[in-house]
PDB file of C-alpha atoms in Angstrom:
ATOM      1  CA  UNK A   1       0.000   0.000   0.000  1.00  0.00           C
ATOM      2  CA  UNK A   2       1.239   3.475  -0.836  1.00  0.00           C
ATOM      3  CA  UNK A   3       2.358   5.719   2.001  1.00  0.00           C
ATOM      4  CA  UNK A   4       0.947   9.162   1.227  1.00  0.00           C
ATOM      5  CA  UNK A   5       2.705  11.076   3.979  1.00  0.00           C
ATOM      6  CA  UNK A   6       3.605  14.655   3.131  1.00  0.00           C
ATOM      7  CA  UNK A   7       6.832  16.386   4.133  1.00  0.00           C
ATOM      8  CA  UNK A   8       6.378  17.516   7.721  1.00  0.00           C
ATOM      9  CA  UNK A   9       7.796  20.432   9.710  1.00  0.00           C
ATOM     10  CA  UNK A  10      11.157  20.279  11.411  1.00  0.00           C
ATOM     11  CA  UNK A  11      12.916  22.082  14.213  1.00  0.00           C
ATOM     12  CA  UNK A  12      15.442  24.215  12.356  1.00  0.00           C
ATOM     13  CA  UNK A  13      16.994  25.399  15.616  1.00  0.00           C
ATOM     14  CA  UNK A  14      18.111  22.110  17.073  1.00  0.00           C
ATOM     15  CA  UNK A  15      19.819  18.839  16.300  1.00  0.00           C
ATOM     16  CA  UNK A  16      16.789  17.386  14.532  1.00  0.00           C
ATOM     17  CA  UNK A  17      17.786  19.327  11.427  1.00  0.00           C
ATOM     18  CA  UNK A  18      21.249  17.808  11.403  1.00  0.00           C
ATOM     19  CA  UNK A  19      20.078  14.292  12.213  1.00  0.00           C
ATOM     20  CA  UNK A  20      17.111  14.028   9.855  1.00  0.00           C
ATOM     21  CA  UNK A  21      18.195  16.110   6.884  1.00  0.00           C
ATOM     22  CA  UNK A  22      21.828  15.215   6.435  1.00  0.00           C
ATOM     23  CA  UNK A  23      22.607  11.608   5.642  1.00  0.00           C
ATOM     24  CA  UNK A  24      25.692   9.769   6.779  1.00  0.00           C
ATOM     25  CA  UNK A  25      27.058   9.893   3.228  1.00  0.00           C
ATOM     26  CA  UNK A  26      26.636  13.647   2.891  1.00  0.00           C
ATOM     27  CA  UNK A  27      30.002  15.378   2.582  1.00  0.00           C
ATOM     28  CA  UNK A  28      30.177  18.491   4.745  1.00  0.00           C
ATOM     29  CA  UNK A  29      31.788  21.152   2.527  1.00  0.00           C
ATOM     30  CA  UNK A  30      34.129  23.863   3.689  1.00  0.00           C
ATOM     31  CA  UNK A  31      32.929  27.427   4.114  1.00  0.00           C
ATOM     32  CA  UNK A  32      34.684  28.462   0.908  1.00  0.00           C
ATOM     33  CA  UNK A  33      33.014  25.630  -0.999  1.00  0.00           C
ATOM     34  CA  UNK A  34      29.592  26.710   0.266  1.00  0.00           C
ATOM     35  CA  UNK A  35      30.278  30.332  -0.677  1.00  0.00           C
ATOM     36  CA  UNK A  36      31.462  29.210  -4.119  1.00  0.00           C
ATOM     37  CA  UNK A  37      28.226  27.282  -4.689  1.00  0.00           C
ATOM     38  CA  UNK A  38      26.089  30.203  -3.542  1.00  0.00           C
ATOM     39  CA  UNK A  39      28.144  32.556  -5.700  1.00  0.00           C
ATOM     40  CA  UNK A  40      27.585  30.323  -8.720  1.00  0.00           C
ATOM     41  CA  UNK A  41      23.857  30.292  -8.009  1.00  0.00           C
ATOM     42  CA  UNK A  42      23.747  34.090  -7.772  1.00  0.00           C
ATOM     43  CA  UNK A  43      25.800  34.343 -10.970  1.00  0.00           C
ATOM     44  CA  UNK A  44      23.371  32.128 -12.894  1.00  0.00           C
ATOM     45  CA  UNK A  45      20.444  34.124 -11.526  1.00  0.00           C
ATOM     46  CA  UNK A  46      21.918  37.496 -12.507  1.00  0.00           C
ATOM     47  CA  UNK A  47      22.969  36.259 -15.955  1.00  0.00           C
ATOM     48  CA  UNK A  48      19.469  34.992 -16.705  1.00  0.00           C
ATOM     49  CA  UNK A  49      17.970  38.225 -15.329  1.00  0.00           C
ATOM     50  CA  UNK A  50      20.259  40.274 -17.571  1.00  0.00           C
ATOM     51  CA  UNK A  51      19.222  38.173 -20.583  1.00  0.00           C
ATOM     52  CA  UNK A  52      15.556  38.795 -19.813  1.00  0.00           C
ATOM     53  CA  UNK A  53      16.210  42.517 -19.463  1.00  0.00           C
ATOM     54  CA  UNK A  54      17.975  42.656 -22.821  1.00  0.00           C
ATOM     55  CA  UNK A  55      15.188  40.772 -24.599  1.00  0.00           C
ATOM     56  CA  UNK A  56      12.499  42.916 -22.995  1.00  0.00           C
ATOM     57  CA  UNK A  57      14.415  46.128 -23.663  1.00  0.00           C
ATOM     58  CA  UNK A  58      14.761  45.264 -27.360  1.00  0.00           C
ATOM     59  CA  UNK A  59      11.117  44.400 -27.976  1.00  0.00           C
ATOM     60  CA  UNK A  60       9.395  46.506 -30.649  1.00  0.00           C
ATOM     61  CA  UNK A  61       8.089  49.839 -29.398  1.00  0.00           C
ATOM     62  CA  UNK A  62       4.387  50.371 -28.745  1.00  0.00           C
ATOM     63  CA  UNK A  63       2.272  53.509 -28.636  1.00  0.00           C
ATOM     64  CA  UNK A  64       1.100  52.804 -25.082  1.00  0.00           C
ATOM     65  CA  UNK A  65       3.154  52.103 -21.977  1.00  0.00           C
ATOM     66  CA  UNK A  66       3.465  48.386 -21.370  1.00  0.00           C
ATOM     67  CA  UNK A  67       5.356  46.173 -18.922  1.00  0.00           C
ATOM     68  CA  UNK A  68       5.296  42.672 -17.489  1.00  0.00           C
ATOM     69  CA  UNK A  69       2.454  42.497 -14.932  1.00  0.00           C
ATOM     70  CA  UNK A  70       3.573  42.121 -11.323  1.00  0.00           C
ATOM     71  CA  UNK A  71       0.177  41.810  -9.626  1.00  0.00           C
ATOM     72  CA  UNK A  72      -3.381  40.737 -10.328  1.00  0.00           C
ATOM     73  CA  UNK A  73      -4.635  44.331 -10.585  1.00  0.00           C
ATOM     74  CA  UNK A  74      -1.707  45.194 -12.836  1.00  0.00           C
ATOM     75  CA  UNK A  75      -2.641  42.344 -15.169  1.00  0.00           C
ATOM     76  CA  UNK A  76      -6.284  43.431 -15.296  1.00  0.00           C
ATOM     77  CA  UNK A  77      -5.442  47.044 -16.053  1.00  0.00           C
ATOM     78  CA  UNK A  78      -3.120  46.066 -18.930  1.00  0.00           C
ATOM     79  CA  UNK A  79      -5.122  43.153 -20.326  1.00  0.00           C
ATOM     80  CA  UNK A  80      -6.366  44.875 -23.490  1.00  0.00           C
ATOM     81  CA  UNK A  81      -2.991  46.445 -24.272  1.00  0.00           C
ATOM     82  CA  UNK A  82      -1.139  43.180 -23.643  1.00  0.00           C
ATOM     83  CA  UNK A  83      -3.434  41.255 -25.973  1.00  0.00           C
ATOM     84  CA  UNK A  84      -3.054  43.835 -28.728  1.00  0.00           C
ATOM     85  CA  UNK A  85       0.726  43.945 -28.364  1.00  0.00           C
ATOM     86  CA  UNK A  86       1.014  40.148 -28.355  1.00  0.00           C
ATOM     87  CA  UNK A  87      -1.082  39.924 -31.525  1.00  0.00           C
ATOM     88  CA  UNK A  88       1.146  42.474 -33.242  1.00  0.00           C
ATOM     89  CA  UNK A  89       4.425  40.874 -32.106  1.00  0.00           C
ATOM     90  CA  UNK A  90       3.564  37.228 -31.521  1.00  0.00           C
ATOM     91  CA  UNK A  91       6.975  35.537 -31.565  1.00  0.00           C
ATOM     92  CA  UNK A  92       8.988  38.125 -29.578  1.00  0.00           C
ATOM     93  CA  UNK A  93       6.311  38.159 -26.873  1.00  0.00           C
ATOM     94  CA  UNK A  94       6.076  34.353 -26.836  1.00  0.00           C
ATOM     95  CA  UNK A  95       9.864  34.116 -26.462  1.00  0.00           C
ATOM     96  CA  UNK A  96       9.918  36.542 -23.540  1.00  0.00           C
ATOM     97  CA  UNK A  97       6.914  34.874 -21.897  1.00  0.00           C
ATOM     98  CA  UNK A  98       8.562  31.452 -22.194  1.00  0.00           C
ATOM     99  CA  UNK A  99      11.892  32.591 -20.747  1.00  0.00           C
ATOM    100  CA  UNK A 100      10.271  34.489 -17.875  1.00  0.00           C
ATOM    101  CA  UNK A 101       8.046  31.518 -17.041  1.00  0.00           C
ATOM    102  CA  UNK A 102      10.944  29.048 -16.995  1.00  0.00           C
ATOM    103  CA  UNK A 103      13.082  31.542 -15.043  1.00  0.00           C
ATOM    104  CA  UNK A 104      10.469  31.840 -12.291  1.00  0.00           C
ATOM    105  CA  UNK A 105      10.055  28.067 -12.106  1.00  0.00           C
ATOM    106  CA  UNK A 106      13.789  27.400 -12.081  1.00  0.00           C
ATOM    107  CA  UNK A 107      14.420  29.749  -9.165  1.00  0.00           C
ATOM    108  CA  UNK A 108      11.124  28.976  -7.369  1.00  0.00           C
ATOM    109  CA  UNK A 109       9.975  32.593  -7.595  1.00  0.00           C
ATOM    110  CA  UNK A 110       6.319  33.051  -6.548  1.00  0.00           C
ATOM    111  CA  UNK A 111       3.857  34.091  -9.226  1.00  0.00           C
ATOM    112  CA  UNK A 112       3.082  30.975 -11.256  1.00  0.00           C
ATOM    113  CA  UNK A 113      -0.663  31.648 -11.062  1.00  0.00           C
ATOM    114  CA  UNK A 114      -0.176  35.140 -12.489  1.00  0.00           C
ATOM    115  CA  UNK A 115       1.924  33.769 -15.352  1.00  0.00           C
ATOM    116  CA  UNK A 116      -0.676  31.076 -16.067  1.00  0.00           C
ATOM    117  CA  UNK A 117      -3.427  33.680 -16.267  1.00  0.00           C
ATOM    118  CA  UNK A 118      -1.244  35.871 -18.470  1.00  0.00           C
ATOM    119  CA  UNK A 119      -0.690  32.885 -20.761  1.00  0.00           C
ATOM    120  CA  UNK A 120      -4.428  32.288 -20.972  1.00  0.00           C
ATOM    121  CA  UNK A 121      -4.987  35.963 -21.720  1.00  0.00           C
ATOM    122  CA  UNK A 122      -2.439  36.013 -24.555  1.00  0.00           C
ATOM    123  CA  UNK A 123      -2.842  32.548 -26.081  1.00  0.00           C
ATOM    124  CA  UNK A 124      -6.213  31.203 -24.985  1.00  0.00           C
ATOM    125  CA  UNK A 125      -6.632  27.452 -24.540  1.00  0.00           C
ATOM    126  CA  UNK A 126      -3.262  26.679 -26.149  1.00  0.00           C
ATOM    127  CA  UNK A 127      -1.574  28.269 -23.149  1.00  0.00           C
ATOM    128  CA  UNK A 128      -2.705  25.289 -21.067  1.00  0.00           C
ATOM    129  CA  UNK A 129      -0.451  22.590 -22.598  1.00  0.00           C
ATOM    130  CA  UNK A 130       2.317  25.161 -23.080  1.00  0.00           C
ATOM    131  CA  UNK A 131       2.464  26.327 -19.448  1.00  0.00           C
ATOM    132  CA  UNK A 132       2.171  22.705 -18.284  1.00  0.00           C
ATOM    133  CA  UNK A 133       5.261  21.859 -20.333  1.00  0.00           C
ATOM    134  CA  UNK A 134       7.111  24.990 -19.165  1.00  0.00           C
ATOM    135  CA  UNK A 135       6.277  24.186 -15.548  1.00  0.00           C
ATOM    136  CA  UNK A 136       7.816  20.728 -15.928  1.00  0.00           C
ATOM    137  CA  UNK A 137      10.882  22.105 -17.740  1.00  0.00           C
ATOM    138  CA  UNK A 138      11.486  24.879 -15.209  1.00  0.00           C
ATOM    139  CA  UNK A 139      11.020  22.538 -12.254  1.00  0.00           C
ATOM    140  CA  UNK A 140      13.420  20.030 -13.810  1.00  0.00           C
ATOM    141  CA  UNK A 141      16.010  22.790 -14.267  1.00  0.00           C
ATOM    142  CA  UNK A 142      15.498  23.603 -10.584  1.00  0.00           C
ATOM    143  CA  UNK A 143      16.049  19.900  -9.810  1.00  0.00           C
ATOM    144  CA  UNK A 144      19.315  19.865 -11.790  1.00  0.00           C
ATOM    145  CA  UNK A 145      20.524  23.161 -10.378  1.00  0.00           C
ATOM    146  CA  UNK A 146      19.859  21.953  -6.852  1.00  0.00           C
ATOM    147  CA  UNK A 147      21.710  18.728  -7.617  1.00  0.00           C
ATOM    148  CA  UNK A 148      24.722  20.241  -9.397  1.00  0.00           C
ATOM    149  CA  UNK A 149      25.083  23.787  -8.082  1.00  0.00           C
ATOM    150  CA  UNK A 150      23.491  23.960  -4.639  1.00  0.00           C
ATOM    151  CA  UNK A 151      24.235  20.532  -3.185  1.00  0.00           C
ATOM    152  CA  UNK A 152      22.595  18.436  -0.482  1.00  0.00           C
ATOM    153  CA  UNK A 153      24.327  20.094   2.458  1.00  0.00           C
ATOM    154  CA  UNK A 154      23.009  23.561   1.581  1.00  0.00           C
ATOM    155  CA  UNK A 155      19.501  22.260   0.881  1.00  0.00           C
ATOM    156  CA  UNK A 156      19.528  20.412   4.190  1.00  0.00           C
ATOM    157  CA  UNK A 157      20.812  23.472   6.022  1.00  0.00           C
ATOM    158  CA  UNK A 158      18.378  26.035   4.672  1.00  0.00           C
ATOM    159  CA  UNK A 159      15.224  24.148   3.630  1.00  0.00           C
ATOM    160  CA  UNK A 160      12.561  24.421   6.293  1.00  0.00           C
ATOM    161  CA  UNK A 161      11.027  21.042   5.657  1.00  0.00           C
ATOM    162  CA  UNK A 162      12.039  17.550   6.581  1.00  0.00           C
ATOM    163  CA  UNK A 163      14.295  16.159   3.867  1.00  0.00           C
ATOM    164  CA  UNK A 164      14.833  12.980   5.850  1.00  0.00           C
ATOM    165  CA  UNK A 165      11.086  12.454   6.204  1.00  0.00           C
ATOM    166  CA  UNK A 166      10.573  12.816   2.458  1.00  0.00           C
ATOM    167  CA  UNK A 167      13.489  10.455   1.792  1.00  0.00           C
ATOM    168  CA  UNK A 168      11.849   7.732   3.874  1.00  0.00           C
ATOM    169  CA  UNK A 169       8.522   8.163   2.087  1.00  0.00           C
ATOM    170  CA  UNK A 170      10.211   7.935  -1.306  1.00  0.00           C
ATOM    171  CA  UNK A 171      12.041   4.748  -0.280  1.00  0.00           C
ATOM    172  CA  UNK A 172       8.846   3.140   1.020  1.00  0.00           C
ATOM    173  CA  UNK A 173       6.898   3.892  -2.143  1.00  0.00           C
ATOM    174  CA  UNK A 174       9.760   2.883  -4.440  1.00  0.00           C
ATOM    175  CA  UNK A 175       9.990  -0.510  -2.746  1.00  0.00           C
ATOM    176  CA  UNK A 176       6.248  -1.031  -3.178  1.00  0.00           C
ATOM    177  CA  UNK A 177       6.382   0.049  -6.834  1.00  0.00           C
ATOM    178  CA  UNK A 178       4.245   3.122  -6.233  1.00  0.00           C
ATOM    179  CA  UNK A 179       6.821   5.910  -6.500  1.00  0.00           C
ATOM    180  CA  UNK A 180       5.310   7.604  -9.559  1.00  0.00           C
ATOM    181  CA  UNK A 181       1.823   7.566  -8.045  1.00  0.00           C
ATOM    182  CA  UNK A 182       3.209   9.056  -4.848  1.00  0.00           C
ATOM    183  CA  UNK A 183       4.952  11.831  -6.789  1.00  0.00           C
ATOM    184  CA  UNK A 184       1.794  12.409  -8.815  1.00  0.00           C
ATOM    185  CA  UNK A 185      -0.268  12.654  -5.645  1.00  0.00           C
ATOM    186  CA  UNK A 186       2.121  15.226  -4.179  1.00  0.00           C
ATOM    187  CA  UNK A 187       1.757  17.419  -7.273  1.00  0.00           C
ATOM    188  CA  UNK A 188      -2.011  17.015  -7.512  1.00  0.00           C
ATOM    189  CA  UNK A 189      -2.430  17.833  -3.827  1.00  0.00           C
ATOM    190  CA  UNK A 190      -3.002  21.628  -3.811  1.00  0.00           C
ATOM    191  CA  UNK A 191      -1.127  22.310  -0.564  1.00  0.00           C
ATOM    192  CA  UNK A 192       2.156  20.541  -1.345  1.00  0.00           C
ATOM    193  CA  UNK A 193       5.323  22.702  -1.061  1.00  0.00           C
ATOM    194  CA  UNK A 194       6.323  22.427  -4.718  1.00  0.00           C
ATOM    195  CA  UNK A 195       9.456  24.537  -4.322  1.00  0.00           C
ATOM    196  CA  UNK A 196      10.759  22.174  -1.651  1.00  0.00           C
ATOM    197  CA  UNK A 197       9.924  19.080  -3.691  1.00  0.00           C
ATOM    198  CA  UNK A 198      11.892  20.549  -6.604  1.00  0.00           C
ATOM    199  CA  UNK A 199      15.086  21.253  -4.655  1.00  0.00           C
ATOM    200  CA  UNK A 200      14.890  18.162  -2.441  1.00  0.00           C
ATOM    201  CA  UNK A 201      14.035  15.466  -4.992  1.00  0.00           C
ATOM    202  CA  UNK A 202      17.621  14.901  -6.261  1.00  0.00           C
ATOM    203  CA  UNK A 203      18.710  14.019  -2.727  1.00  0.00           C
ATOM    204  CA  UNK A 204      15.891  11.665  -1.760  1.00  0.00           C
ATOM    205  CA  UNK A 205      16.221   9.210  -4.651  1.00  0.00           C
ATOM    206  CA  UNK A 206      13.691  10.607  -7.132  1.00  0.00           C
ATOM    207  CA  UNK A 207      14.836   9.919 -10.743  1.00  0.00           C
ATOM    208  CA  UNK A 208      14.507  12.792 -13.176  1.00  0.00           C
ATOM    209  CA  UNK A 209      12.059  11.081 -15.595  1.00  0.00           C
ATOM    210  CA  UNK A 210       9.246  10.367 -13.104  1.00  0.00           C
ATOM    211  CA  UNK A 211       9.970  13.757 -11.524  1.00  0.00           C
ATOM    212  CA  UNK A 212       9.355  15.509 -14.868  1.00  0.00           C
ATOM    213  CA  UNK A 213       6.209  13.621 -15.837  1.00  0.00           C
ATOM    214  CA  UNK A 214       4.664  13.784 -12.364  1.00  0.00           C
ATOM    215  CA  UNK A 215       4.897  17.583 -12.593  1.00  0.00           C
ATOM    216  CA  UNK A 216       3.676  17.748 -16.191  1.00  0.00           C
ATOM    217  CA  UNK A 217       0.602  15.641 -15.373  1.00  0.00           C
ATOM    218  CA  UNK A 218       0.121  16.474 -11.709  1.00  0.00           C
ATOM    219  CA  UNK A 219      -0.028  20.261 -12.083  1.00  0.00           C
ATOM    220  CA  UNK A 220      -2.301  20.174 -15.135  1.00  0.00           C
ATOM    221  CA  UNK A 221      -5.524  20.720 -13.133  1.00  0.00           C
ATOM    222  CA  UNK A 222      -4.069  23.766 -11.362  1.00  0.00           C
ATOM    223  CA  UNK A 223      -2.672  25.164 -14.610  1.00  0.00           C
ATOM    224  CA  UNK A 224      -5.975  24.628 -16.381  1.00  0.00           C
ATOM    225  CA  UNK A 225      -7.942  26.468 -13.686  1.00  0.00           C
ATOM    226  CA  UNK A 226      -5.596  29.456 -13.893  1.00  0.00           C
ATOM    227  CA  UNK A 227      -5.497  29.561 -17.700  1.00  0.00           C
ATOM    228  CA  UNK A 228      -9.281  29.368 -17.937  1.00  0.00           C
ATOM    229  CA  UNK A 229      -9.598  32.218 -15.423  1.00  0.00           C
ATOM    230  CA  UNK A 230      -8.290  34.581 -18.105  1.00  0.00           C
ATOM    231  CA  UNK A 231     -11.597  34.224 -19.958  1.00  0.00           C
ATOM    232  CA  UNK A 232     -13.434  35.873 -17.044  1.00  0.00           C
ATOM    233  CA  UNK A 233     -10.618  38.151 -15.892  1.00  0.00           C
ATOM    234  CA  UNK A 234     -12.786  41.285 -15.917  1.00  0.00           C
ATOM    235  CA  UNK A 235     -15.193  39.666 -13.436  1.00  0.00           C
ATOM    236  CA  UNK A 236     -12.486  38.649 -10.961  1.00  0.00           C
ATOM    237  CA  UNK A 237     -11.209  40.809  -8.122  1.00  0.00           C
ATOM    238  CA  UNK A 238      -8.310  38.717  -6.800  1.00  0.00           C
ATOM    239  CA  UNK A 239      -6.634  35.303  -6.872  1.00  0.00           C
ATOM    240  CA  UNK A 240      -9.061  34.222  -4.166  1.00  0.00           C
ATOM    241  CA  UNK A 241     -11.843  34.299  -6.753  1.00  0.00           C
ATOM    242  CA  UNK A 242      -9.895  31.785  -8.854  1.00  0.00           C
ATOM    243  CA  UNK A 243      -8.743  29.369  -6.156  1.00  0.00           C
ATOM    244  CA  UNK A 244     -11.985  29.369  -4.207  1.00  0.00           C
ATOM    245  CA  UNK A 245     -12.936  26.749  -1.644  1.00  0.00           C
ATOM    246  CA  UNK A 246     -14.948  24.934  -4.293  1.00  0.00           C
ATOM    247  CA  UNK A 247     -12.006  24.806  -6.701  1.00  0.00           C
ATOM    248  CA  UNK A 248      -9.645  23.613  -3.966  1.00  0.00           C
ATOM    249  CA  UNK A 249     -12.071  20.846  -3.031  1.00  0.00           C
ATOM    250  CA  UNK A 250     -12.196  19.776  -6.678  1.00  0.00           C
ATOM    251  CA  UNK A 251      -8.395  19.698  -6.827  1.00  0.00           C
ATOM    252  CA  UNK A 252      -8.348  17.617  -3.646  1.00  0.00           C
ATOM    253  CA  UNK A 253     -10.822  15.218  -5.228  1.00  0.00           C
ATOM    254  CA  UNK A 254      -8.688  14.942  -8.354  1.00  0.00           C
ATOM    255  CA  UNK A 255      -5.602  14.201  -6.246  1.00  0.00           C
ATOM    256  CA  UNK A 256      -7.271  11.060  -4.914  1.00  0.00           C
ATOM    257  CA  UNK A 257      -7.249   9.629  -8.441  1.00  0.00           C
ATOM    258  CA  UNK A 258      -3.506   9.116  -8.100  1.00  0.00           C
ATOM    259  CA  UNK A 259      -4.124   6.943  -5.052  1.00  0.00           C
ATOM    260  CA  UNK A 260      -6.445   4.482  -6.765  1.00  0.00           C
ATOM    261  CA  UNK A 261      -3.806   2.535  -8.769  1.00  0.00           C
ATOM    262  CA  UNK A 262      -1.531   2.313  -5.746  1.00  0.00           C
ATOM    263  CA  UNK A 263      -4.172   1.402  -3.190  1.00  0.00           C
ATOM    264  CA  UNK A 264      -6.189  -1.011  -5.302  1.00  0.00           C
ATOM    265  CA  UNK A 265      -4.032  -1.820  -8.321  1.00  0.00           C
ATOM    266  CA  UNK A 266      -2.506  -4.934  -6.763  1.00  0.00           C
ATOM    267  CA  UNK A 267      -5.892  -6.224  -5.604  1.00  0.00           C
ATOM    268  CA  UNK A 268      -7.377  -5.693  -9.058  1.00  0.00           C
ATOM    269  CA  UNK A 269      -4.395  -7.425 -10.690  1.00  0.00           C
ATOM    270  CA  UNK A 270      -4.711 -10.380  -8.292  1.00  0.00           C
ATOM    271  CA  UNK A 271      -8.451 -10.599  -8.985  1.00  0.00           C
ATOM    272  CA  UNK A 272      -7.854 -10.602 -12.754  1.00  0.00           C
ATOM    273  CA  UNK A 273      -5.159 -13.265 -12.419  1.00  0.00           C
ATOM    274  CA  UNK A 274      -7.483 -15.321 -10.240  1.00  0.00           C
ATOM    275  CA  UNK A 275     -10.320 -15.080 -12.737  1.00  0.00           C
ATOM    276  CA  UNK A 276      -7.983 -15.985 -15.601  1.00  0.00           C
ATOM    277  CA  UNK A 277      -6.625 -18.944 -13.664  1.00  0.00           C
ATOM    278  CA  UNK A 278     -10.138 -20.197 -12.825  1.00  0.00           C
ATOM    279  CA  UNK A 279     -11.239 -19.956 -16.443  1.00  0.00           C
ATOM    280  CA  UNK A 280      -8.116 -21.797 -17.596  1.00  0.00           C
ATOM    281  CA  UNK A 281      -8.733 -24.559 -15.043  1.00  0.00           C
ATOM    282  CA  UNK A 282     -12.345 -24.957 -16.150  1.00  0.00           C
ATOM    283  CA  UNK A 283     -11.248 -25.076 -19.775  1.00  0.00           C
ATOM    284  CA  UNK A 284      -8.706 -27.802 -19.032  1.00  0.00           C
ATOM    285  CA  UNK A 285     -11.274 -29.836 -17.087  1.00  0.00           C
ATOM    286  CA  UNK A 286     -13.789 -29.646 -19.922  1.00  0.00           C
ATOM    287  CA  UNK A 287     -11.115 -30.705 -22.383  1.00  0.00           C
TER     288      UNK A 287
END
């Protein structure tokens, strides 16, 4: 049976952090090594930010003032202008949108809902599969950057969630053959700390392929809700109108779908094998 435990809180002040988050095989780096890793991370961040600035700065001019929305009200006030500008300069805007979206996902910067709505505003329904793919790509880049640049020691030192707890859950579900369903459940569950799952997964035994596809599939319902909200943007006052209690309950209901194969898949398989075996036995007896 699949263990569906979620990453729990930890005491970041005491020894529990050191005991539960850092494995025996984790190499404790020197201070200079830690600073070098953090410096590399900052360098990548600033380089990408500079690239985005250059692309945005060199976009074709427009008769009205326009900028990347930073809030829900900002998006509403610019919606007509943004749509007109995107229609006039489709590919430059799509390029900037794609790079900004992946940038925010890679560095776990809040605002995915705003970007999803913006995508729906600019590209309609086709934004749904596109932002789902970009979410998976950006999260996978975050996975790789955490694995290669940041390192387990830094994640264990600064992440305010229990890496050791998640590692045990991953091991349990891998042994039972339910790892993908567990990962899918975590992404479908609307209250999972996605940023932590992205940076922690390389160090708890999650392979990159199931990581990618669990995000691509698991966050589709959330992405769809946000993209579709663009169609009624003028009637909405805040994000709370999009992710209402009713919507959250629907997302919770959808997340249970991921549990069905894990909880009942083996029983169904055994029942099918039993039925097949009984029919074969009856056939042999009649022969």
